[in-house]
Amino acid sequence: MEGILIRRKFGGKSVVAEIRLFAQDSHDPGDMKKHSPVSILSGAALLLATQASLADSLIEKVTAFLQPRLQTVDPAPVGTSAWEEILARPDPGTFFLRYAFGIQRNASKVLKPKQVDELEQTIARHSPAHSRWHDERNTLRCKYNEVLWRYVGAGDAEAAVLRIELTEWMRLRMTWTEQEHLAQYRFARDVWKVLDESQRAKLLSGEWKAYAKQDTGHTRGDATNRIITRALGKPDDMEVFNRSAGLWSEARLPLQATVAEGENNERRLVFAMDLNNEAMVHEANRIATAAYSKLYLADADAIRRIVRSSYKDPKSKCDKAAAEAWREASERFEVGAPDLFRLLNKR
């Protein structure tokens, strides 16, 4: 086995992947005369390098696509003491923006006539961007899942390149999440401005709890085996599958707990509009997204290990799963994220 180094530049960072390929995949001497080990390696390396270059170009285009709308964070100090004070409070049990729409539905009960108009204008002003960030982030999730299944089904050489690409799609997903959460915070802050001091106190104390859906977000529990079997069908070796999936389910628990802590902290910090600031909630989001990225990239590697050990010929099934993953974007998010979808859908 010989190794070939492919150097790629992603997001301004130079990354080297060592691609190891078997020089001889045929026992026919005639084949080896027609295709020397060097030519086989060179051809495979050229193909992988071409694929890598195309992916890199698309990632750069998506990065550039964001720049005109890139939101920057207020540089105010994070405020460590306020952070600790907020997290010492009882958990509000939901997201702040759940109250925005809950108050809107019950405006006649809790708001003055002038405030009703102000709230309607605030929601109307923020909703288009709120929806667009959501649909664009999910479009990138679909792209990530497409690459994930290609990574799972690929041979070792191609997988080494796809793993680097997968990391970059995760980075873009987290960049969009950061932007979405920043827009959500500014939306929430403007809703807060509509309320008077008495109303703010009622919201923070839980007196208005009946007006908002109680929702603490995703649990991030282990769904690895369900994800695999839904996409690929029943494994060929169920015993190996169950053993491998069980080992990963235990191994991911610390990562899962870190994500849950980060996301819950962010939600609680955003809720405390009387003490928080933009820099604080942005830092909380940065911590949460770093933990999320670490967990789900580890999930991707685990899925590959489990599939490669328990499915006899996974590539065709994984190719189909990749196509299905991207089809979700066209079915659910193209209308809300047409420009990004069009950019990603170019072949």
mmCIF file of C-alpha atoms in Angstrom:
data_model
loop_
_atom_site.group_PDB
_atom_site.id
_atom_site.type_symbol
_atom_site.label_atom_id
_atom_site.label_comp_id
_atom_site.label_asym_id
_atom_site.label_seq_id
_atom_site.Cartn_x
_atom_site.Cartn_y
_atom_site.Cartn_z
ATOM 1 C CA MET A 1 0.000 0.000 0.000
ATOM 2 C CA GLU A 2 1.344 3.410 -0.959
ATOM 3 C CA GLY A 3 0.289 6.797 0.331
ATOM 4 C CA ILE A 4 -0.473 9.979 -1.555
ATOM 5 C CA LEU A 5 -0.722 13.342 0.169
ATOM 6 C CA ILE A 6 -3.455 15.681 -0.982
ATOM 7 C CA ARG A 7 -3.202 19.221 0.330
ATOM 8 C CA ARG A 8 -6.426 21.183 0.518
ATOM 9 C CA LYS A 9 -7.269 24.658 1.681
ATOM 10 C CA PHE A 10 -10.566 25.009 3.539
ATOM 11 C CA GLY A 11 -11.755 28.264 5.023
ATOM 12 C CA GLY A 12 -8.268 29.718 4.768
ATOM 13 C CA LYS A 13 -6.728 26.746 6.571
ATOM 14 C CA SER A 14 -4.376 24.355 4.827
ATOM 15 C CA VAL A 15 -5.186 20.710 5.501
ATOM 16 C CA VAL A 16 -3.217 17.673 4.410
ATOM 17 C CA ALA A 17 -4.963 14.338 3.966
ATOM 18 C CA GLU A 18 -2.942 11.195 3.431
ATOM 19 C CA ILE A 19 -4.780 9.021 0.943
ATOM 20 C CA ARG A 20 -3.732 5.376 1.048
ATOM 21 C CA LEU A 21 -4.624 3.276 -1.967
ATOM 22 C CA PHE A 22 -3.903 -0.312 -2.882
ATOM 23 C CA ALA A 23 -1.753 -0.168 -5.945
ATOM 24 C CA GLN A 24 -2.874 -3.623 -7.056
ATOM 25 C CA ASP A 25 -6.538 -4.566 -6.975
ATOM 26 C CA SER A 26 -6.311 -7.287 -9.638
ATOM 27 C CA HIS A 27 -4.601 -10.669 -9.716
ATOM 28 C CA ASP A 28 -4.573 -10.798 -13.508
ATOM 29 C CA PRO A 29 -1.008 -10.197 -14.805
ATOM 30 C CA GLY A 30 -2.516 -8.849 -18.017
ATOM 31 C CA ASP A 31 -4.407 -6.211 -16.111
ATOM 32 C CA MET A 32 -1.266 -5.177 -14.304
ATOM 33 C CA LYS A 33 0.537 -4.723 -17.607
ATOM 34 C CA LYS A 34 -2.226 -2.452 -18.848
ATOM 35 C CA HIS A 35 -2.484 -0.541 -15.574
ATOM 36 C CA SER A 36 0.727 -0.072 -13.645
ATOM 37 C CA PRO A 37 0.610 0.585 -9.900
ATOM 38 C CA VAL A 38 1.790 4.133 -10.535
ATOM 39 C CA SER A 39 -0.931 4.839 -13.095
ATOM 40 C CA ILE A 40 -3.613 3.382 -10.834
ATOM 41 C CA LEU A 41 -2.447 5.525 -7.927
ATOM 42 C CA SER A 42 -2.082 8.620 -10.079
ATOM 43 C CA GLY A 43 -5.509 8.212 -11.633
ATOM 44 C CA ALA A 44 -7.202 7.651 -8.298
ATOM 45 C CA ALA A 45 -5.383 10.574 -6.734
ATOM 46 C CA LEU A 46 -6.360 12.815 -9.646
ATOM 47 C CA LEU A 47 -10.011 11.841 -9.261
ATOM 48 C CA LEU A 48 -9.951 12.498 -5.530
ATOM 49 C CA ALA A 49 -8.137 15.784 -5.983
ATOM 50 C CA THR A 50 -10.722 16.880 -8.557
ATOM 51 C CA GLN A 51 -13.581 15.999 -6.224
ATOM 52 C CA ALA A 52 -11.851 17.836 -3.398
ATOM 53 C CA SER A 53 -11.332 20.924 -5.533
ATOM 54 C CA LEU A 54 -14.995 21.057 -6.551
ATOM 55 C CA ALA A 55 -16.129 20.718 -2.942
ATOM 56 C CA ASP A 56 -13.670 23.385 -1.817
ATOM 57 C CA SER A 57 -14.943 25.773 -4.494
ATOM 58 C CA LEU A 58 -18.550 25.283 -3.403
ATOM 59 C CA ILE A 59 -17.679 25.809 0.254
ATOM 60 C CA GLU A 60 -15.919 29.055 -0.631
ATOM 61 C CA LYS A 61 -18.974 30.192 -2.623
ATOM 62 C CA VAL A 62 -21.292 29.458 0.290
ATOM 63 C CA THR A 63 -18.979 31.345 2.644
ATOM 64 C CA ALA A 64 -19.020 34.326 0.269
ATOM 65 C CA PHE A 65 -22.812 34.071 -0.031
ATOM 66 C CA LEU A 66 -23.146 34.910 3.667
ATOM 67 C CA GLN A 67 -20.920 37.987 3.694
ATOM 68 C CA PRO A 68 -23.471 40.641 2.564
ATOM 69 C CA ARG A 69 -25.806 39.671 5.438
ATOM 70 C CA LEU A 70 -23.176 38.851 8.054
ATOM 71 C CA GLN A 71 -24.203 40.220 11.454
ATOM 72 C CA THR A 72 -21.465 41.334 13.811
ATOM 73 C CA VAL A 73 -21.721 41.078 17.577
ATOM 74 C CA ASP A 74 -21.931 43.999 19.953
ATOM 75 C CA PRO A 75 -18.426 44.157 21.523
ATOM 76 C CA ALA A 76 -19.717 44.828 25.062
ATOM 77 C CA PRO A 77 -18.147 42.741 27.869
ATOM 78 C CA VAL A 78 -19.765 39.343 28.420
ATOM 79 C CA GLY A 79 -20.372 39.979 32.130
ATOM 80 C CA THR A 80 -19.294 36.929 34.126
ATOM 81 C CA SER A 81 -21.126 37.876 37.331
ATOM 82 C CA ALA A 82 -24.410 38.405 35.480
ATOM 83 C CA TRP A 83 -23.901 35.071 33.690
ATOM 84 C CA GLU A 84 -23.593 33.283 37.040
ATOM 85 C CA GLU A 85 -26.551 35.170 38.510
ATOM 86 C CA ILE A 86 -28.784 34.189 35.587
ATOM 87 C CA LEU A 87 -27.866 30.508 35.752
ATOM 88 C CA ALA A 88 -28.588 30.531 39.504
ATOM 89 C CA ARG A 89 -32.213 31.401 38.741
ATOM 90 C CA PRO A 90 -34.897 28.724 38.268
ATOM 91 C CA ASP A 91 -35.063 27.408 34.707
ATOM 92 C CA PRO A 92 -37.839 29.317 32.874
ATOM 93 C CA GLY A 93 -38.695 26.091 31.055
ATOM 94 C CA THR A 94 -38.927 27.545 27.572
ATOM 95 C CA PHE A 95 -37.440 29.970 25.030
ATOM 96 C CA PHE A 96 -38.037 33.710 25.270
ATOM 97 C CA LEU A 97 -39.492 33.947 21.762
ATOM 98 C CA ARG A 98 -42.224 31.475 22.720
ATOM 99 C CA TYR A 99 -43.603 34.394 24.733
ATOM 100 C CA ALA A 100 -43.472 36.763 21.767
ATOM 101 C CA PHE A 101 -45.989 34.707 19.840
ATOM 102 C CA GLY A 102 -47.912 33.695 22.965
ATOM 103 C CA ILE A 103 -48.356 37.322 23.975
ATOM 104 C CA GLN A 104 -49.410 38.143 20.416
ATOM 105 C CA ARG A 105 -52.196 35.541 20.624
ATOM 106 C CA ASN A 106 -53.323 36.906 24.002
ATOM 107 C CA ALA A 107 -52.554 40.566 23.381
ATOM 108 C CA SER A 108 -55.956 41.863 24.504
ATOM 109 C CA LYS A 109 -55.431 40.268 27.941
ATOM 110 C CA VAL A 110 -51.936 41.535 28.714
ATOM 111 C CA LEU A 111 -51.065 44.535 26.516
ATOM 112 C CA LYS A 112 -52.245 48.103 26.111
ATOM 113 C CA PRO A 113 -53.684 49.057 22.682
ATOM 114 C CA LYS A 114 -50.527 50.935 21.692
ATOM 115 C CA GLN A 115 -48.373 47.951 22.679
ATOM 116 C CA VAL A 116 -50.472 45.609 20.548
ATOM 117 C CA ASP A 117 -49.551 47.642 17.469
ATOM 118 C CA GLU A 118 -45.894 47.830 18.515
ATOM 119 C CA LEU A 119 -45.707 44.070 19.003
ATOM 120 C CA GLU A 120 -47.363 43.390 15.648
ATOM 121 C CA GLN A 121 -44.878 45.699 13.927
ATOM 122 C CA THR A 122 -41.942 44.068 15.730
ATOM 123 C CA ILE A 123 -43.006 40.566 14.728
ATOM 124 C CA ALA A 124 -43.691 41.648 11.142
ATOM 125 C CA ARG A 125 -40.269 43.313 10.924
ATOM 126 C CA HIS A 126 -38.303 40.328 12.225
ATOM 127 C CA SER A 127 -40.282 37.354 10.891
ATOM 128 C CA PRO A 128 -38.918 37.281 7.304
ATOM 129 C CA ALA A 129 -35.290 37.096 8.471
ATOM 130 C CA HIS A 130 -36.298 34.708 11.268
ATOM 131 C CA SER A 131 -37.758 32.296 8.700
ATOM 132 C CA ARG A 132 -34.953 32.709 6.186
ATOM 133 C CA TRP A 133 -32.170 31.938 8.665
ATOM 134 C CA HIS A 134 -34.102 28.853 9.783
ATOM 135 C CA ASP A 135 -34.574 27.521 6.249
ATOM 136 C CA GLU A 136 -31.019 28.302 5.153
ATOM 137 C CA ARG A 137 -29.563 26.563 8.204
ATOM 138 C CA ASN A 138 -31.685 23.510 7.492
ATOM 139 C CA THR A 139 -30.685 23.561 3.830
ATOM 140 C CA LEU A 140 -27.078 23.311 4.998
ATOM 141 C CA ARG A 141 -28.068 20.487 7.339
ATOM 142 C CA CYS A 142 -29.402 18.592 4.319
ATOM 143 C CA LYS A 143 -26.158 19.224 2.439
ATOM 144 C CA TYR A 144 -24.175 18.010 5.436
ATOM 145 C CA ASN A 145 -26.271 14.841 5.593
ATOM 146 C CA GLU A 146 -25.724 14.235 1.885
ATOM 147 C CA VAL A 147 -21.955 14.395 2.350
ATOM 148 C CA LEU A 148 -22.221 12.313 5.527
ATOM 149 C CA TRP A 149 -23.791 9.376 3.681
ATOM 150 C CA ARG A 150 -21.242 9.600 0.897
ATOM 151 C CA TYR A 151 -18.542 9.534 3.584
ATOM 152 C CA VAL A 152 -20.116 6.496 5.248
ATOM 153 C CA GLY A 153 -20.309 4.544 1.989
ATOM 154 C CA ALA A 154 -16.934 5.529 0.553
ATOM 155 C CA GLY A 155 -13.769 3.444 0.520
ATOM 156 C CA ASP A 156 -10.934 4.529 2.785
ATOM 157 C CA ALA A 157 -9.225 6.739 0.208
ATOM 158 C CA GLU A 158 -12.288 8.760 -0.741
ATOM 159 C CA ALA A 159 -13.522 8.801 2.856
ATOM 160 C CA ALA A 160 -10.372 10.612 3.994
ATOM 161 C CA VAL A 161 -11.198 13.477 1.637
ATOM 162 C CA LEU A 162 -14.911 13.453 2.417
ATOM 163 C CA ARG A 163 -14.221 13.606 6.162
ATOM 164 C CA ILE A 164 -12.417 16.912 5.677
ATOM 165 C CA GLU A 165 -15.287 18.191 3.559
ATOM 166 C CA LEU A 166 -17.807 17.063 6.174
ATOM 167 C CA THR A 167 -16.018 19.131 8.811
ATOM 168 C CA GLU A 168 -16.318 22.193 6.597
ATOM 169 C CA TRP A 169 -20.055 21.705 6.077
ATOM 170 C CA MET A 170 -20.434 21.400 9.832
ATOM 171 C CA ARG A 171 -18.497 24.644 10.245
ATOM 172 C CA LEU A 172 -20.884 26.371 7.844
ATOM 173 C CA ARG A 173 -23.899 24.912 9.632
ATOM 174 C CA MET A 174 -22.614 26.312 12.915
ATOM 175 C CA THR A 175 -21.884 29.686 11.310
ATOM 176 C CA TRP A 176 -25.491 29.859 10.136
ATOM 177 C CA THR A 177 -26.690 28.753 13.575
ATOM 178 C CA GLU A 178 -24.696 31.583 15.116
ATOM 179 C CA GLN A 179 -26.268 34.071 12.721
ATOM 180 C CA GLU A 180 -29.757 32.672 13.265
ATOM 181 C CA HIS A 181 -29.427 32.854 17.042
ATOM 182 C CA LEU A 182 -28.066 36.386 16.856
ATOM 183 C CA ALA A 183 -31.091 37.424 14.779
ATOM 184 C CA GLN A 184 -33.378 35.653 17.255
ATOM 185 C CA TYR A 185 -31.799 37.493 20.172
ATOM 186 C CA ARG A 186 -32.324 40.860 18.475
ATOM 187 C CA PHE A 187 -35.914 39.857 17.755
ATOM 188 C CA ALA A 188 -36.396 38.929 21.426
ATOM 189 C CA ARG A 189 -34.747 42.149 22.603
ATOM 190 C CA ASP A 190 -37.165 44.225 20.505
ATOM 191 C CA VAL A 191 -40.121 42.302 21.949
ATOM 192 C CA TRP A 192 -38.753 43.050 25.425
ATOM 193 C CA LYS A 193 -38.662 46.757 24.578
ATOM 194 C CA VAL A 194 -42.413 46.714 23.881
ATOM 195 C CA LEU A 195 -43.191 45.691 27.479
ATOM 196 C CA ASP A 196 -43.335 47.989 30.500
ATOM 197 C CA GLU A 197 -41.603 47.212 33.803
ATOM 198 C CA SER A 198 -44.635 45.520 35.347
ATOM 199 C CA GLN A 199 -45.147 43.285 32.318
ATOM 200 C CA ARG A 200 -41.469 42.369 32.206
ATOM 201 C CA ALA A 201 -41.585 41.323 35.851
ATOM 202 C CA LYS A 202 -44.606 39.094 35.179
ATOM 203 C CA LEU A 203 -42.888 37.454 32.221
ATOM 204 C CA LEU A 204 -39.672 36.772 34.138
ATOM 205 C CA SER A 205 -41.459 35.493 37.241
ATOM 206 C CA GLY A 206 -43.488 32.934 35.306
ATOM 207 C CA GLU A 207 -46.813 34.659 35.897
ATOM 208 C CA TRP A 208 -47.410 34.628 32.127
ATOM 209 C CA LYS A 209 -46.377 31.004 31.780
ATOM 210 C CA ALA A 210 -49.798 30.005 30.450
ATOM 211 C CA TYR A 211 -49.226 32.195 27.386
ATOM 212 C CA ALA A 212 -46.130 30.372 26.134
ATOM 213 C CA LYS A 213 -45.513 26.811 25.023
ATOM 214 C CA GLN A 214 -43.129 25.121 27.459
ATOM 215 C CA ASP A 215 -40.320 23.852 25.250
ATOM 216 C CA THR A 216 -36.655 23.332 26.142
ATOM 217 C CA GLY A 217 -35.537 22.155 22.700
ATOM 218 C CA HIS A 218 -34.024 18.949 21.356
ATOM 219 C CA THR A 219 -32.763 16.311 23.771
ATOM 220 C CA ARG A 220 -29.832 15.252 21.510
ATOM 221 C CA GLY A 221 -30.304 11.643 22.611
ATOM 222 C CA ASP A 222 -28.725 8.770 20.732
ATOM 223 C CA ALA A 223 -30.638 7.851 17.581
ATOM 224 C CA THR A 224 -27.708 6.324 15.689
ATOM 225 C CA ASN A 225 -29.204 2.892 15.076
ATOM 226 C CA ARG A 226 -32.545 4.362 14.004
ATOM 227 C CA ILE A 227 -30.835 6.825 11.648
ATOM 228 C CA ILE A 228 -28.873 4.024 10.000
ATOM 229 C CA THR A 229 -31.696 1.522 9.593
ATOM 230 C CA ARG A 230 -34.139 4.158 8.364
ATOM 231 C CA ALA A 231 -31.655 5.187 5.670
ATOM 232 C CA LEU A 232 -30.110 1.830 4.740
ATOM 233 C CA GLY A 233 -32.566 -0.820 5.864
ATOM 234 C CA LYS A 234 -31.836 -3.867 7.988
ATOM 235 C CA PRO A 235 -28.121 -4.653 8.491
ATOM 236 C CA ASP A 236 -26.651 -7.886 7.164
ATOM 237 C CA ASP A 237 -25.071 -8.719 10.514
ATOM 238 C CA MET A 238 -27.527 -7.690 13.216
ATOM 239 C CA GLU A 239 -25.362 -9.006 16.046
ATOM 240 C CA VAL A 240 -22.377 -6.878 15.036
ATOM 241 C CA PHE A 241 -24.680 -3.922 14.388
ATOM 242 C CA ASN A 242 -26.277 -4.077 17.831
ATOM 243 C CA ARG A 243 -22.930 -4.529 19.567
ATOM 244 C CA SER A 244 -21.298 -1.628 17.702
ATOM 245 C CA ALA A 245 -24.298 0.665 18.136
ATOM 246 C CA GLY A 246 -24.492 -0.172 21.838
ATOM 247 C CA LEU A 247 -20.840 0.665 22.402
ATOM 248 C CA TRP A 248 -21.265 4.015 20.674
ATOM 249 C CA SER A 249 -24.453 4.800 22.596
ATOM 250 C CA GLU A 250 -22.463 4.604 25.829
ATOM 251 C CA ALA A 251 -19.402 6.394 24.464
ATOM 252 C CA ARG A 252 -21.400 9.414 23.264
ATOM 253 C CA LEU A 253 -23.058 10.124 26.631
ATOM 254 C CA PRO A 254 -20.426 12.635 27.867
ATOM 255 C CA LEU A 255 -20.538 14.485 24.533
ATOM 256 C CA GLN A 256 -24.328 14.493 24.624
ATOM 257 C CA ALA A 257 -24.335 15.887 28.177
ATOM 258 C CA THR A 258 -21.985 18.715 27.184
ATOM 259 C CA VAL A 259 -24.273 19.712 24.311
ATOM 260 C CA ALA A 260 -27.343 19.648 26.550
ATOM 261 C CA GLU A 261 -25.617 21.831 29.137
ATOM 262 C CA GLY A 262 -24.445 24.327 26.527
ATOM 263 C CA GLU A 263 -27.815 24.621 24.804
ATOM 264 C CA ASN A 264 -29.751 24.895 28.073
ATOM 265 C CA ASN A 265 -27.385 27.574 29.345
ATOM 266 C CA GLU A 266 -27.820 29.570 26.159
ATOM 267 C CA ARG A 267 -31.614 29.319 26.352
ATOM 268 C CA ARG A 268 -31.644 30.457 29.994
ATOM 269 C CA LEU A 269 -29.210 33.307 29.372
ATOM 270 C CA VAL A 270 -31.277 34.608 26.447
ATOM 271 C CA PHE A 271 -34.421 34.513 28.583
ATOM 272 C CA ALA A 272 -32.965 36.838 31.237
ATOM 273 C CA MET A 273 -33.450 40.047 29.277
ATOM 274 C CA ASP A 274 -33.051 42.133 32.422
ATOM 275 C CA LEU A 275 -29.418 41.034 32.892
ATOM 276 C CA ASN A 276 -28.052 39.676 29.612
ATOM 277 C CA ASN A 277 -26.409 41.374 26.650
ATOM 278 C CA GLU A 278 -25.612 40.414 23.073
ATOM 279 C CA ALA A 279 -21.997 39.494 23.769
ATOM 280 C CA MET A 280 -23.056 37.176 26.585
ATOM 281 C CA VAL A 281 -25.608 35.199 24.591
ATOM 282 C CA HIS A 282 -23.267 35.039 21.605
ATOM 283 C CA GLU A 283 -20.559 33.514 23.792
ATOM 284 C CA ALA A 284 -23.099 31.020 25.119
ATOM 285 C CA ASN A 285 -24.017 30.100 21.558
ATOM 286 C CA ARG A 286 -20.347 29.697 20.635
ATOM 287 C CA ILE A 287 -19.891 27.206 23.491
ATOM 288 C CA ALA A 288 -23.040 25.295 22.542
ATOM 289 C CA THR A 289 -22.224 25.069 18.835
ATOM 290 C CA ALA A 290 -18.663 23.889 19.526
ATOM 291 C CA ALA A 291 -20.077 21.060 21.647
ATOM 292 C CA TYR A 292 -22.712 20.270 19.014
ATOM 293 C CA SER A 293 -20.107 20.097 16.260
ATOM 294 C CA LYS A 294 -17.915 17.753 18.287
ATOM 295 C CA LEU A 295 -20.828 15.415 19.066
ATOM 296 C CA TYR A 296 -22.254 15.128 15.571
ATOM 297 C CA LEU A 297 -18.933 14.751 13.792
ATOM 298 C CA ALA A 298 -18.198 11.944 16.247
ATOM 299 C CA ASP A 299 -21.625 10.527 15.383
ATOM 300 C CA ALA A 300 -20.650 10.593 11.702
ATOM 301 C CA ASP A 301 -17.496 8.588 12.389
ATOM 302 C CA ALA A 302 -19.467 6.129 14.510
ATOM 303 C CA ILE A 303 -22.084 5.677 11.788
ATOM 304 C CA ARG A 304 -19.327 4.890 9.314
ATOM 305 C CA ARG A 305 -17.754 2.329 11.667
ATOM 306 C CA ILE A 306 -21.079 0.657 12.405
ATOM 307 C CA VAL A 307 -22.165 0.519 8.763
ATOM 308 C CA ARG A 308 -18.826 -0.743 7.461
ATOM 309 C CA SER A 309 -18.844 -3.551 10.007
ATOM 310 C CA SER A 310 -22.446 -4.708 9.637
ATOM 311 C CA TYR A 311 -23.465 -4.109 5.991
ATOM 312 C CA LYS A 312 -21.897 -6.229 3.237
ATOM 313 C CA ASP A 313 -22.064 -3.702 0.395
ATOM 314 C CA PRO A 314 -23.115 -0.337 1.817
ATOM 315 C CA LYS A 315 -22.022 2.003 -0.982
ATOM 316 C CA SER A 316 -25.103 1.800 -3.201
ATOM 317 C CA LYS A 317 -27.384 2.117 -0.189
ATOM 318 C CA CYS A 318 -25.397 5.078 1.108
ATOM 319 C CA ASP A 319 -25.513 6.773 -2.298
ATOM 320 C CA LYS A 320 -29.292 6.446 -2.227
ATOM 321 C CA ALA A 321 -29.399 7.791 1.333
ATOM 322 C CA ALA A 322 -27.265 10.764 0.250
ATOM 323 C CA ALA A 323 -29.715 11.564 -2.553
ATOM 324 C CA GLU A 324 -32.643 11.294 -0.135
ATOM 325 C CA ALA A 325 -30.909 13.601 2.335
ATOM 326 C CA TRP A 326 -30.556 16.331 -0.280
ATOM 327 C CA ARG A 327 -34.100 15.762 -1.560
ATOM 328 C CA GLU A 328 -35.352 16.923 1.830
ATOM 329 C CA ALA A 329 -33.912 20.369 1.080
ATOM 330 C CA SER A 330 -35.937 20.720 -2.123
ATOM 331 C CA GLU A 331 -39.111 19.430 -0.504
ATOM 332 C CA ARG A 332 -38.990 21.465 2.709
ATOM 333 C CA PHE A 333 -36.624 24.428 2.464
ATOM 334 C CA GLU A 334 -36.166 25.526 -1.152
ATOM 335 C CA VAL A 335 -39.098 27.959 -0.976
ATOM 336 C CA GLY A 336 -37.719 29.654 2.143
ATOM 337 C CA ALA A 337 -34.051 29.598 1.087
ATOM 338 C CA PRO A 338 -34.158 29.817 -2.723
ATOM 339 C CA ASP A 339 -30.816 31.535 -3.307
ATOM 340 C CA LEU A 340 -28.783 29.224 -1.095
ATOM 341 C CA PHE A 341 -30.592 26.158 -2.422
ATOM 342 C CA ARG A 342 -29.861 27.221 -5.998
ATOM 343 C CA LEU A 343 -26.178 27.703 -5.174
ATOM 344 C CA LEU A 344 -25.899 24.302 -3.498
ATOM 345 C CA ASN A 345 -27.955 22.487 -6.106
ATOM 346 C CA LYS A 346 -25.642 23.322 -9.012
ATOM 347 C CA ARG A 347 -24.000 20.200 -10.361
#
